[in-house]
Coordinates of C-alpha atoms in Angstrom, one line a residue:
M24 CA 4.9 0.7 -8.0
C25 CA 3.9 0.6 -12.2
G26 CA 1.1 -1.5 -13.2
I27 CA 1.5 -4.5 -15.8
V28 CA -1.1 -6.2 -18.1
G29 CA -0.1 -9.1 -20.2
A30 CA -1.8 -11.4 -22.6
V31 CA -2.3 -13.9 -25.3
A32 CA -5.4 -15.1 -26.3
K33 CA -7.6 -16.6 -30.0
R34 CA -9.6 -12.5 -29.8
D35 CA -8.9 -8.8 -29.7
V36 CA -7.0 -8.5 -26.2
V37 CA -6.4 -4.7 -26.8
P38 CA -10.0 -3.5 -24.8
L39 CA -8.3 -6.0 -22.0
L40 CA -5.3 -4.6 -21.7
L41 CA -6.6 -1.4 -21.9
E42 CA -9.2 -1.8 -18.8
G43 CA -7.2 -3.7 -17.4
L44 CA -4.8 -0.8 -16.9
R45 CA -7.8 0.9 -15.7
R46 CA -8.3 -1.6 -13.1
L47 CA -4.7 -0.8 -11.9
E48 CA -4.9 3.2 -11.8
Y49 CA -5.2 3.4 -8.4
R50 CA -1.8 2.2 -8.0
G51 CA -0.2 5.6 -9.2
Y52 CA 1.1 6.8 -12.4
D53 CA 2.7 8.9 -15.1
S54 CA 2.4 7.9 -18.2
A55 CA 0.8 4.6 -20.2
G56 CA 1.3 2.8 -23.0
I57 CA 1.1 -0.5 -24.8
A58 CA 2.5 -3.0 -27.7
V59 CA 0.9 -5.7 -29.7
L60 CA 1.8 -7.9 -32.4
N61 CA -0.1 -7.7 -35.0
G62 CA 1.8 -9.0 -37.8
H63 CA 4.0 -6.6 -36.7
L64 CA 5.8 -4.8 -33.6
T65 CA 3.1 -1.7 -33.0
R66 CA 3.6 0.4 -30.0
L67 CA 1.5 3.6 -28.5
R68 CA 2.6 5.7 -25.1
S69 CA 0.9 8.8 -23.8
P70 CA 2.3 10.6 -20.7
G71 CA -1.3 11.7 -18.4
R72 CA -4.0 8.9 -17.7
V73 CA -4.3 5.9 -19.5
A74 CA -7.5 7.6 -21.2
E75 CA -5.8 9.2 -23.6
L76 CA -4.0 5.9 -24.4
S77 CA -7.3 4.9 -25.2
K78 CA -8.3 7.5 -27.2
L79 CA -5.0 6.9 -29.4
A80 CA -5.9 2.9 -29.2
D81 CA -9.3 4.1 -31.1
E82 CA -8.0 6.4 -33.2
Q83 CA -5.7 3.6 -34.5
H84 CA -8.3 1.0 -34.5
L85 CA -5.6 -1.0 -32.7
S86 CA -6.2 -5.0 -32.5
A87 CA -4.2 -8.2 -31.5
S88 CA -4.4 -11.0 -30.1
I89 CA -1.1 -10.9 -27.9
G90 CA -0.1 -7.6 -26.3
I91 CA 1.8 -5.8 -23.0
A92 CA 0.4 -3.1 -21.3
H93 CA 2.0 -0.8 -19.0
T94 CA 1.7 2.1 -16.4
R95 CA 5.0 4.4 -15.0
W96 CA 5.1 5.5 -12.2
A97 CA 8.7 7.7 -12.9
T98 CA 11.8 6.1 -11.0
H99 CA 14.6 6.5 -13.2
G100 CA 13.8 9.5 -16.1
A101 CA 10.7 12.5 -16.2
P102 CA 7.4 11.6 -16.4
S103 CA 7.5 11.7 -21.0
E104 CA 6.8 9.8 -23.8
K105 CA 10.4 8.9 -24.6
N106 CA 10.4 7.4 -20.6
A107 CA 7.2 5.7 -20.9
H108 CA 6.6 1.9 -21.4
P109 CA 7.4 -0.2 -23.2
H110 CA 10.5 0.0 -24.4
V111 CA 11.7 -1.6 -28.0
S112 CA 15.2 -3.1 -29.3
D113 CA 14.6 -4.4 -32.9
G114 CA 11.4 -6.0 -32.7
I115 CA 11.7 -7.2 -28.7
A116 CA 8.8 -4.7 -26.2
V117 CA 9.1 -4.9 -22.5
V118 CA 7.9 -3.8 -19.9
H119 CA 8.9 -3.9 -16.3
N120 CA 8.0 -2.7 -12.8
G121 CA 11.3 -2.5 -10.5
I122 CA 14.3 -1.1 -9.9
I123 CA 17.5 -2.5 -11.9
E124 CA 21.1 -1.4 -9.6
N125 CA 23.2 -2.1 -12.3
Y126 CA 21.8 -0.3 -15.1
E127 CA 24.7 1.8 -15.9
T128 CA 27.2 -0.9 -15.9
M129 CA 24.8 -2.7 -18.4
R130 CA 24.4 0.3 -20.3
E131 CA 27.5 0.5 -20.9
K132 CA 28.2 -2.8 -22.0
L133 CA 25.4 -2.5 -24.8
K134 CA 26.4 0.5 -26.0
A135 CA 29.8 -1.2 -26.7
Q136 CA 27.6 -3.5 -28.5
G137 CA 26.4 -1.2 -30.5
Y138 CA 23.1 -0.4 -28.9
V139 CA 21.6 2.6 -29.1
F140 CA 19.8 4.4 -26.3
T141 CA 16.3 6.3 -26.6
S142 CA 15.3 6.7 -23.2
D143 CA 16.6 7.9 -19.2
T144 CA 15.3 4.3 -17.9
D145 CA 16.6 1.5 -16.1
T146 CA 14.0 -0.4 -18.0
E147 CA 15.4 0.0 -21.6
V148 CA 19.0 -1.9 -20.8
I149 CA 16.4 -4.8 -20.1
A150 CA 15.3 -5.1 -23.9
H151 CA 18.2 -4.7 -25.6
L152 CA 20.1 -7.3 -22.8
V153 CA 16.8 -9.3 -24.0
H154 CA 17.6 -8.8 -27.9
S155 CA 21.3 -9.0 -27.7
R156 CA 20.9 -12.5 -26.2
F157 CA 17.7 -13.4 -28.4
R158 CA 19.6 -12.8 -31.5
T159 CA 22.2 -15.4 -30.6
G160 CA 19.5 -18.2 -29.8
G161 CA 16.3 -17.2 -31.2
D162 CA 14.2 -18.6 -28.3
L163 CA 12.4 -15.6 -26.1
F164 CA 12.8 -17.6 -23.1
E165 CA 15.8 -18.5 -22.9
A166 CA 17.3 -15.4 -23.8
T167 CA 15.2 -13.8 -21.2
R168 CA 16.1 -16.1 -19.0
H169 CA 19.9 -15.5 -20.0
A170 CA 19.0 -12.0 -19.9
V171 CA 17.3 -11.6 -16.2
A172 CA 20.1 -13.4 -14.9
D173 CA 22.8 -10.5 -15.4
L174 CA 19.8 -7.7 -13.6
R175 CA 20.4 -6.8 -9.9
G176 CA 17.7 -5.3 -8.2
A177 CA 13.7 -5.6 -8.4
Y178 CA 11.9 -6.7 -11.2
A179 CA 8.7 -8.1 -12.6
I180 CA 8.9 -8.1 -16.8
A181 CA 6.4 -9.3 -19.3
V182 CA 8.4 -9.3 -23.5
V183 CA 6.9 -9.7 -26.5
A184 CA 8.9 -10.5 -29.8
E185 CA 8.1 -10.0 -33.4
N186 CA 9.0 -13.0 -34.8
Q187 CA 7.7 -15.0 -32.0
P188 CA 3.8 -14.0 -32.4
D189 CA 2.2 -16.8 -30.0
R190 CA 3.9 -16.3 -26.9
M191 CA 5.3 -13.7 -23.6
V192 CA 7.9 -14.5 -22.1
V193 CA 7.1 -12.8 -18.0
A194 CA 9.3 -12.8 -15.2
R195 CA 9.8 -11.7 -11.2
M196 CA 12.4 -10.7 -8.9
G197 CA 11.4 -8.5 -5.9
A198 CA 8.3 -7.0 -7.9
P199 CA 4.7 -8.9 -7.6
L200 CA 3.7 -10.5 -10.8
L201 CA 1.0 -13.1 -11.5
L202 CA -0.6 -15.3 -14.3
G203 CA -4.5 -15.7 -15.0
L204 CA -5.6 -18.6 -16.6
G205 CA -8.3 -18.5 -19.3
E206 CA -9.8 -21.1 -21.9
G207 CA -7.9 -20.5 -24.9
E208 CA -6.2 -17.3 -23.4
N209 CA -3.9 -16.9 -20.3
F210 CA -2.8 -13.4 -19.2
A211 CA -0.3 -12.2 -16.5
A212 CA -0.5 -8.6 -14.3
S213 CA 1.6 -6.7 -11.6
D214 CA -2.5 -6.8 -9.5
V215 CA -5.2 -8.8 -8.7
S216 CA -7.2 -6.5 -9.6
A217 CA -6.1 -6.0 -13.2
L218 CA -7.6 -9.8 -14.2
L219 CA -10.7 -10.1 -12.3
Q220 CA -12.6 -9.0 -15.7
V221 CA -11.1 -11.8 -17.2
T222 CA -10.7 -15.0 -15.0
Q223 CA -10.6 -15.6 -11.2
R224 CA -7.8 -18.3 -11.8
L225 CA -3.9 -17.1 -10.4
I226 CA -1.0 -18.4 -10.2
F227 CA 1.5 -15.7 -8.0
L228 CA 4.8 -16.9 -9.1
E229 CA 7.5 -17.1 -6.8
E230 CA 11.2 -15.3 -6.8
G231 CA 13.1 -16.0 -9.9
D232 CA 10.3 -17.6 -11.9
I233 CA 9.8 -17.0 -15.4
A234 CA 6.6 -17.9 -17.7
D235 CA 6.6 -19.0 -20.6
V236 CA 2.8 -17.9 -21.3
R237 CA 0.9 -19.0 -24.9
T238 CA -2.6 -20.0 -25.3
D239 CA -2.7 -23.1 -25.1
G240 CA -1.2 -22.8 -21.1
C241 CA 1.7 -21.8 -19.1
R242 CA 5.2 -23.8 -18.4
I243 CA 6.9 -22.0 -15.6
A244 CA 10.4 -22.6 -15.1
D245 CA 12.7 -21.6 -11.7
A246 CA 15.7 -19.4 -12.5
A247 CA 18.0 -22.2 -13.4
G248 CA 15.8 -23.3 -15.6
R249 CA 14.5 -25.9 -14.4
T250 CA 10.4 -26.5 -14.9
V251 CA 7.9 -26.0 -11.6
E252 CA 4.6 -26.4 -10.7
R253 CA 2.9 -23.8 -8.8
K254 CA -0.7 -23.9 -6.9
V255 CA -3.6 -22.4 -8.8
H256 CA -5.7 -20.0 -6.5
V257 CA -9.3 -19.7 -7.3
S258 CA -9.6 -15.5 -5.7
Q259 CA -12.4 -14.5 -4.1
L260 CA -12.7 -11.6 -4.9
T261 CA -15.4 -10.0 -7.5
S262 CA -14.7 -7.6 -10.4
S263 CA -17.7 -5.6 -8.6
A264 CA -15.2 -5.3 -5.5
V265 CA -13.2 -2.7 -7.4
E266 CA -15.2 -0.7 -8.8
L267 CA -16.6 2.8 -7.4
G268 CA -20.4 2.1 -7.5
P269 CA -22.4 5.3 -5.6
Y270 CA -19.2 7.1 -4.6
R271 CA -18.0 9.9 -5.4
H272 CA -14.5 8.5 -5.1
F273 CA -12.4 5.3 -3.8
M274 CA -11.4 7.2 -0.9
Q275 CA -14.6 7.6 0.1
K276 CA -16.1 4.4 -0.1
E277 CA -13.7 3.2 1.6
I278 CA -14.0 5.5 4.7
F279 CA -17.7 4.6 4.8
E280 CA -16.4 0.5 4.5
Q281 CA -15.2 0.7 7.5
P282 CA -17.3 -0.6 10.5
G283 CA -18.3 -3.4 7.0
A284 CA -14.0 -4.5 7.1
V285 CA -13.8 -4.1 10.7
A286 CA -16.3 -6.5 11.8
A287 CA -15.0 -8.4 8.9
T288 CA -11.6 -8.3 10.3
L289 CA -13.1 -9.5 14.3
E290 CA -15.4 -11.9 13.0
M291 CA -13.4 -14.4 14.9
V292 CA -13.0 -12.5 17.9
T293 CA -16.3 -11.4 18.7
N294 CA -18.4 -14.1 18.6
A295 CA -15.9 -15.7 21.0
Q296 CA -15.5 -15.7 24.6
S297 CA -11.7 -15.3 24.5
V298 CA -8.7 -14.8 22.0
S299 CA -6.0 -17.5 21.1
P300 CA -2.8 -16.8 19.3
Q301 CA -3.9 -19.5 16.5
L302 CA -5.4 -16.3 15.2
F303 CA -1.8 -15.7 13.9
G304 CA -1.0 -19.0 12.9
V305 CA -0.3 -23.2 14.1
A306 CA 2.8 -22.5 15.5
A307 CA 1.8 -18.6 17.5
G308 CA 1.2 -20.0 21.1
R309 CA 4.6 -21.9 21.0
I310 CA 6.4 -18.6 19.1
F311 CA 4.5 -15.9 21.5
G312 CA 5.3 -17.7 24.2
A313 CA 9.1 -17.9 23.5
A314 CA 9.5 -13.9 22.8
N315 CA 9.9 -11.4 25.3
A316 CA 9.9 -8.3 22.6
V317 CA 8.3 -7.2 19.7
L318 CA 9.5 -5.4 17.1
I319 CA 7.6 -3.7 14.6
L320 CA 8.7 -2.6 11.3
A321 CA 6.3 -0.9 8.4
C322 CA 6.2 2.4 6.3
G323 CA 3.8 5.4 6.0
T324 CA 0.4 4.6 7.4
S325 CA 1.4 1.3 8.4
Y326 CA 3.9 2.6 11.1
H327 CA 1.2 5.1 12.4
A328 CA -0.7 1.9 13.2
G329 CA 2.6 0.5 14.6
M330 CA 3.1 2.8 16.9
V331 CA -0.5 2.4 17.9
A332 CA 0.6 -0.8 18.7
R333 CA 3.3 -0.3 20.8
Y334 CA 1.0 1.1 23.3
W335 CA -1.3 -1.4 23.4
I336 CA 1.5 -4.1 23.2
E337 CA 3.7 -2.5 26.5
G338 CA 0.7 -1.4 28.2
M339 CA -0.7 -4.8 28.1
A340 CA 1.3 -7.9 27.8
G341 CA 4.1 -5.2 29.8
I342 CA 7.0 -6.6 27.4
P343 CA 9.1 -4.5 25.3
C344 CA 8.4 -3.1 21.4
S345 CA 10.0 -1.0 19.0
V346 CA 8.5 0.4 15.8
E347 CA 11.1 1.2 13.4
I348 CA 10.9 2.7 9.9
A349 CA 10.9 0.0 7.8
S350 CA 13.1 1.5 4.9
E351 CA 15.4 2.9 7.6
Y352 CA 16.0 -0.4 9.6
R353 CA 18.3 -1.8 7.4
Y354 CA 21.0 1.0 7.6
R355 CA 22.0 1.5 10.9
A356 CA 23.7 -0.5 13.3
S357 CA 21.1 -2.1 15.3
V358 CA 21.6 -4.6 18.1
P359 CA 19.6 -7.8 17.1
N360 CA 17.1 -9.6 20.1
P361 CA 16.7 -13.1 18.5
N362 CA 14.2 -14.2 20.7
A363 CA 12.2 -11.0 19.7
L364 CA 8.7 -11.3 17.4
V365 CA 9.3 -9.6 14.1
V366 CA 6.2 -7.6 12.9
T367 CA 5.5 -6.3 9.8
V368 CA 2.3 -4.4 9.1
S369 CA 1.4 -3.4 5.2
Q370 CA -1.5 -3.2 3.9
S371 CA -0.3 -4.6 -0.3
G372 CA 2.2 -7.0 1.2
E373 CA 4.0 -6.1 -1.4
T374 CA 5.9 -3.1 0.0
A375 CA 9.5 -3.2 -1.0
D376 CA 11.2 -1.3 2.2
T377 CA 9.3 -3.3 4.6
I378 CA 10.1 -6.7 2.6
A379 CA 13.6 -6.2 2.7
A380 CA 13.6 -4.9 6.2
L381 CA 12.0 -8.5 6.8
N382 CA 15.1 -10.2 5.1
H383 CA 17.2 -8.0 6.7
A384 CA 15.7 -9.1 10.3
K385 CA 16.5 -12.4 9.6
S386 CA 19.7 -12.5 8.6
L387 CA 20.3 -10.7 11.8
G388 CA 19.6 -13.7 13.4
H389 CA 15.5 -12.9 14.5
R390 CA 13.7 -15.9 13.9
F391 CA 10.4 -15.3 14.4
C392 CA 8.0 -13.1 12.3
L393 CA 4.5 -12.5 11.8
S394 CA 2.9 -10.5 9.1
I395 CA -0.9 -8.0 9.0
C396 CA -1.5 -7.6 5.6
N397 CA -4.3 -7.7 3.7
V398 CA -3.2 -9.2 0.5
P399 CA -3.3 -13.4 1.5
E400 CA -0.8 -14.1 -1.2
S401 CA 1.3 -11.3 -0.9
A402 CA 5.4 -11.6 -0.6
L403 CA 5.4 -10.8 2.9
V404 CA 2.9 -13.0 3.9
R405 CA 4.2 -15.6 2.1
A406 CA 7.9 -14.7 3.5
S407 CA 6.4 -15.1 7.1
E408 CA 6.5 -18.3 9.4
L409 CA 3.1 -16.5 11.2
R410 CA 0.5 -13.9 9.5
F411 CA -2.8 -12.3 10.1
L412 CA -5.2 -11.3 7.6
T413 CA -7.0 -8.4 7.7
R414 CA -10.4 -7.9 6.0
A415 CA -10.3 -4.8 4.3
G416 CA -11.4 -5.9 0.6
P417 CA -9.0 -4.0 -2.0
E418 CA -8.5 -0.4 -1.0
I419 CA -8.2 1.4 -4.2
G420 CA -7.7 5.2 -3.2
V421 CA -4.0 6.1 -2.9
A422 CA -4.7 7.2 0.8
S423 CA -5.1 4.3 3.3
T424 CA -8.3 4.6 4.9
K425 CA -9.9 0.9 5.5
A426 CA -6.4 -0.5 5.5
F427 CA -5.7 1.5 8.2
T428 CA -8.5 0.5 11.2
T429 CA -8.2 -2.9 10.1
Q430 CA -5.1 -2.9 10.7
L431 CA -5.0 -1.6 14.2
A432 CA -8.2 -3.7 14.8
A433 CA -5.5 -6.8 13.8
L434 CA -2.5 -5.0 16.6
V435 CA -5.4 -5.0 19.3
L436 CA -5.7 -8.7 18.7
L437 CA -1.8 -9.5 18.5
A438 CA -1.6 -7.3 21.8
M439 CA -4.8 -9.2 23.8
V440 CA -2.9 -12.6 23.2
L441 CA 0.6 -11.6 24.3
A442 CA -0.6 -10.6 27.3
R443 CA -3.1 -13.5 28.0
L444 CA -0.2 -15.6 27.1
R445 CA 1.8 -13.6 30.1
G446 CA -1.2 -13.7 32.9
R447 CA -1.4 -9.7 32.3
L448 CA -5.2 -10.6 31.4
P449 CA -7.5 -11.8 33.3
A450 CA -10.5 -13.2 31.9
D451 CA -12.9 -10.5 33.2
G452 CA -10.2 -8.2 31.0
E453 CA -10.8 -10.3 28.4
R454 CA -14.4 -10.3 27.8
E455 CA -14.7 -6.7 28.5
L456 CA -12.2 -5.8 25.9
I457 CA -14.1 -8.7 23.6
K458 CA -17.1 -7.2 24.4
A459 CA -15.8 -3.7 23.1
L460 CA -14.6 -5.0 20.1
R461 CA -17.7 -6.4 19.2
H462 CA -19.2 -2.8 19.6
V463 CA -16.2 -0.6 17.2
P464 CA -18.6 -1.4 14.4
G465 CA -21.0 0.0 15.2
A466 CA -19.1 3.0 16.7
L467 CA -17.5 3.8 13.7
S468 CA -20.6 3.7 12.2
S469 CA -21.8 6.9 14.5
V470 CA -18.8 8.4 14.1
L471 CA -19.4 8.9 10.4
Q472 CA -22.5 10.6 10.9
V473 CA -20.3 13.4 12.2
E474 CA -19.1 14.7 8.3
D475 CA -21.6 17.6 7.4
A476 CA -20.0 19.2 10.9
I477 CA -16.5 17.8 9.5
K478 CA -17.3 19.1 6.1
D479 CA -17.8 23.2 7.7
W480 CA -14.3 22.4 8.8
A481 CA -12.8 21.5 5.7
A482 CA -14.5 24.8 3.9
K483 CA -12.2 26.9 6.4
F484 CA -9.0 24.3 6.1
A485 CA -9.0 24.9 2.8
E486 CA -8.0 28.1 2.2
H487 CA -5.1 27.9 4.2
H488 CA -1.5 26.4 3.4
H489 CA -0.1 24.4 7.1
A490 CA -1.6 23.0 9.4
L491 CA -0.8 21.7 12.8
F492 CA -2.2 18.3 14.3
L493 CA -1.8 17.7 17.8
G494 CA -2.4 14.4 20.4
R495 CA -1.1 12.9 23.8
G496 CA -0.6 9.3 25.1
I497 CA -1.4 7.1 22.3
H498 CA -3.5 9.5 19.9
Y499 CA -0.1 11.0 18.9
P500 CA 0.2 8.7 16.1
I501 CA -3.8 9.3 15.1
A502 CA -2.6 13.0 14.7
M503 CA 0.4 12.1 12.9
E504 CA -1.8 10.0 10.6
G505 CA -4.0 12.6 10.2
A506 CA -1.6 15.3 8.9
L507 CA -0.5 12.2 6.5
K508 CA -3.6 12.1 4.8
L509 CA -4.1 16.2 4.7
K510 CA -0.7 16.5 3.2
E511 CA -1.2 13.6 0.6
I512 CA -4.5 14.0 -0.9
S513 CA -5.0 18.4 -0.5
Y514 CA -1.4 19.0 -0.5
I515 CA -1.6 21.5 2.7
H516 CA 1.5 21.2 4.5
A517 CA 0.6 19.6 7.7
E518 CA 2.6 18.2 10.9
A519 CA 1.7 16.9 13.9
Y520 CA 3.4 17.0 17.4
P521 CA 2.7 15.6 21.2
A522 CA 0.4 18.0 22.7
G523 CA 3.1 18.7 25.5
E524 CA 5.9 19.4 22.8
L525 CA 4.3 22.9 21.4
K526 CA 6.2 24.5 24.4
H527 CA 9.7 23.5 22.9
G528 CA 9.4 25.4 19.8
P529 CA 5.8 24.8 17.4
L530 CA 4.0 27.5 19.6
A531 CA 5.9 29.9 17.5
L532 CA 4.1 28.9 14.3
V533 CA 1.0 29.6 15.9
D534 CA -1.3 32.3 14.8
K535 CA -4.8 33.1 13.2
Y536 CA -3.3 31.4 9.3
M537 CA -2.2 28.1 11.3
P538 CA -5.2 25.9 12.2
V539 CA -4.6 23.5 14.8
V540 CA -6.3 19.8 15.0
A541 CA -6.7 18.5 18.3
I542 CA -8.0 15.1 19.2
A543 CA -9.1 15.4 22.6
P544 CA -10.6 11.9 24.1
N545 CA -11.7 11.7 28.2
D546 CA -8.5 9.7 28.8
A547 CA -6.6 10.5 31.8
L548 CA -4.1 12.8 29.4
L549 CA -7.1 15.2 29.0
E550 CA -6.7 17.5 31.3
K551 CA -2.9 18.1 30.2
L552 CA -4.4 18.4 27.2
K553 CA -6.7 21.3 27.9
S554 CA -3.7 23.1 29.3
N555 CA -2.2 22.6 25.6
L556 CA -4.8 24.1 23.8
Q557 CA -5.0 26.9 26.6
E558 CA -1.5 27.7 25.0
V559 CA -2.8 28.0 21.5
R560 CA -5.4 29.8 22.4
A561 CA -3.4 32.5 24.1
R562 CA -1.3 33.1 20.9
G563 CA -4.4 33.5 18.3
G564 CA -4.6 30.4 17.1
E565 CA -7.5 28.5 15.5
L566 CA -8.5 25.2 17.1
H567 CA -10.5 22.5 15.9
V568 CA -11.2 19.9 18.5
L569 CA -12.6 16.2 18.1
A570 CA -13.6 15.2 21.4
D571 CA -15.5 13.3 23.0
Q572 CA -19.0 13.1 24.9
G573 CA -17.8 13.8 28.5
A574 CA -14.6 15.6 27.1
H575 CA -16.2 18.9 28.7
I576 CA -14.7 21.1 25.8
E577 CA -16.9 23.8 24.6
P578 CA -17.2 25.7 21.0
G579 CA -16.2 29.5 21.5
D580 CA -14.4 32.0 19.5
G581 CA -11.7 30.4 17.9
L582 CA -12.7 26.9 19.2
H583 CA -14.4 24.7 17.1
V584 CA -16.0 21.1 18.3
V585 CA -17.0 18.2 16.9
R586 CA -18.1 15.6 19.2
L587 CA -17.7 12.1 18.7
T588 CA -19.6 8.9 20.8
G589 CA -19.0 8.2 24.1
H590 CA -15.2 7.2 25.0
A591 CA -14.4 3.7 23.1
G592 CA -11.5 3.4 26.4
V593 CA -8.0 1.5 24.5
L594 CA -9.5 1.2 21.4
S595 CA -10.0 5.3 21.0
P596 CA -7.8 5.5 18.6
I597 CA -9.7 3.5 15.7
L598 CA -12.7 5.9 16.3
H599 CA -10.7 8.8 16.3
T600 CA -9.0 7.9 12.7
V601 CA -12.1 8.4 10.9
P602 CA -12.8 12.3 11.7
L603 CA -9.9 13.2 10.4
Q604 CA -9.9 10.9 6.7
L605 CA -13.2 12.8 6.4
L606 CA -11.4 15.6 6.9
A607 CA -9.0 15.4 4.9
Y608 CA -11.3 14.4 2.1
H609 CA -13.7 17.0 2.4
V610 CA -10.5 19.6 2.0
A611 CA -9.3 17.8 -1.4
L612 CA -12.6 18.1 -2.3
Q613 CA -12.7 22.1 -1.8
R614 CA -9.2 22.5 -2.7
G615 CA -10.2 20.4 -6.1
T616 CA -7.3 17.8 -6.0
D617 CA -7.5 14.4 -7.3
V618 CA -8.5 12.3 -4.6
D619 CA -8.3 8.9 -5.1
K620 CA -5.1 10.0 -7.3
P621 CA -2.5 12.4 -5.5
R622 CA 0.0 14.0 -7.6
N623 CA 3.6 11.6 -6.9
L624 CA 2.1 9.0 -5.2
A625 CA 1.7 5.1 -5.7
K626 CA -0.4 2.6 -4.0
S627 CA 1.7 -0.2 -3.9
V628 CA 5.4 1.4 -3.0
T629 CA 7.5 -1.6 -4.8
V630 CA 10.7 0.2 -4.9
E631 CA 13.4 1.3 -2.7

């Protein structure tokens, strides 16, 4: 959840480190820091934004040819300067992402050796532990290798030492870390976006890897100390892909990028006559044919995508589908089915809870796994035999938008493939669905045109402190996603319910101060939904309805209606998501919150 940038070069790396941190701001953080070697170890730390750290660096005319930098999202210890990274121990400086589970035990052992702790963090343990190994051996690489062998938990670290100013040592276990290769300079970071300013040649470190990074090259060893070779990837991303452009916020940009992102994700299908299992990998036909159930594991927004997929998979393919919150799945006694297809869904592919859930499923005997993800080199993708890469492009805003709609696009393809393999999707039905998919990007562009009407809603919403979101059937998860978006960026308390559950409790909350948002597609449940809406109106509730053209819901006193395009059938959830994103965005603007970096949240949740 934090950000790491490190550099070893023959030029001043301070501007590169600070720019790298700026490009990692989207991940969420509460403090920032930098440590450089310029004849001696110099450390600067600041609670708050990277801009404040940059100001400190300018005031002190900081420059150096080697350094490490960090943005912190608090886990152990409150956001403060003393808890900000880097942490130091007598000339050793460390930055760290992840959580050290045995830090309390290690802390007591190090205190017994005379080490004094000045922070509340688990990371300071690493600095003192590396120093304790370094002072006996004098080699930073070996000291780091032996130090991390004593750690339990997840970590990505970068280490520099005052008396070895020509090298940086990095290591990873359970948290993402990559190397960037340049000419006479080399880099490390927790995210590709931090390095696009300097290189597109990347090495993604494997679990347990340790690397010695110098200006003339990088040596990588596995956890046992054996030198290994790792593949060099050339990133297809460009620096401009993570820049704001003409938009006010990244979230706004990413909402409006959805037609293109969904079109790119569906490209291999919309120009074809049928859907192929090969979309998900070479072995997909065999694995899908052997699977007799589907288990979806995901967190947050991705979990909502999985809930929508359950309707598609069971409705089209006729096989059982269960959806589990990844952070809960491995902590209960579940009944494993080795013949179930385990589907993990993640935007970053580095979500710690989802990776741990996949590993737990494998330990229970699950043999088949598929990852749906937006990052091709991520840990989740590498851990899965089958994979489908959504093509959303970089998503910077913490509140997911285009990653969600591209996940839905991928999951409907999965349902179609499973249905076809089971003989439940006839050729004419398949062609009709492909035709409908072909029209989704254009329909998304049309839906974006309701923005002005949503702005009018937002002006009234911003005055409230609570909201209720309603949906029925496959649109209930979309209501959940709408409520989550409003919570995330406007800080308005919002809840979602299946509309039929109103009379079983939530109706007690409804009054003129509780706006109610309802998703009203022209489907088989529309008349049932209309009855539920009457229950709200009878209690004086203020209704805001997202309706299809044929839904025949007319605006009136206390009833506000925004009409979308014609009903998109089973693909309707993809379209109805967009106005809910716009609502959250414009309410947040009205309330003056930090849209792209909401308080207390992070983009890539790499800690448990």
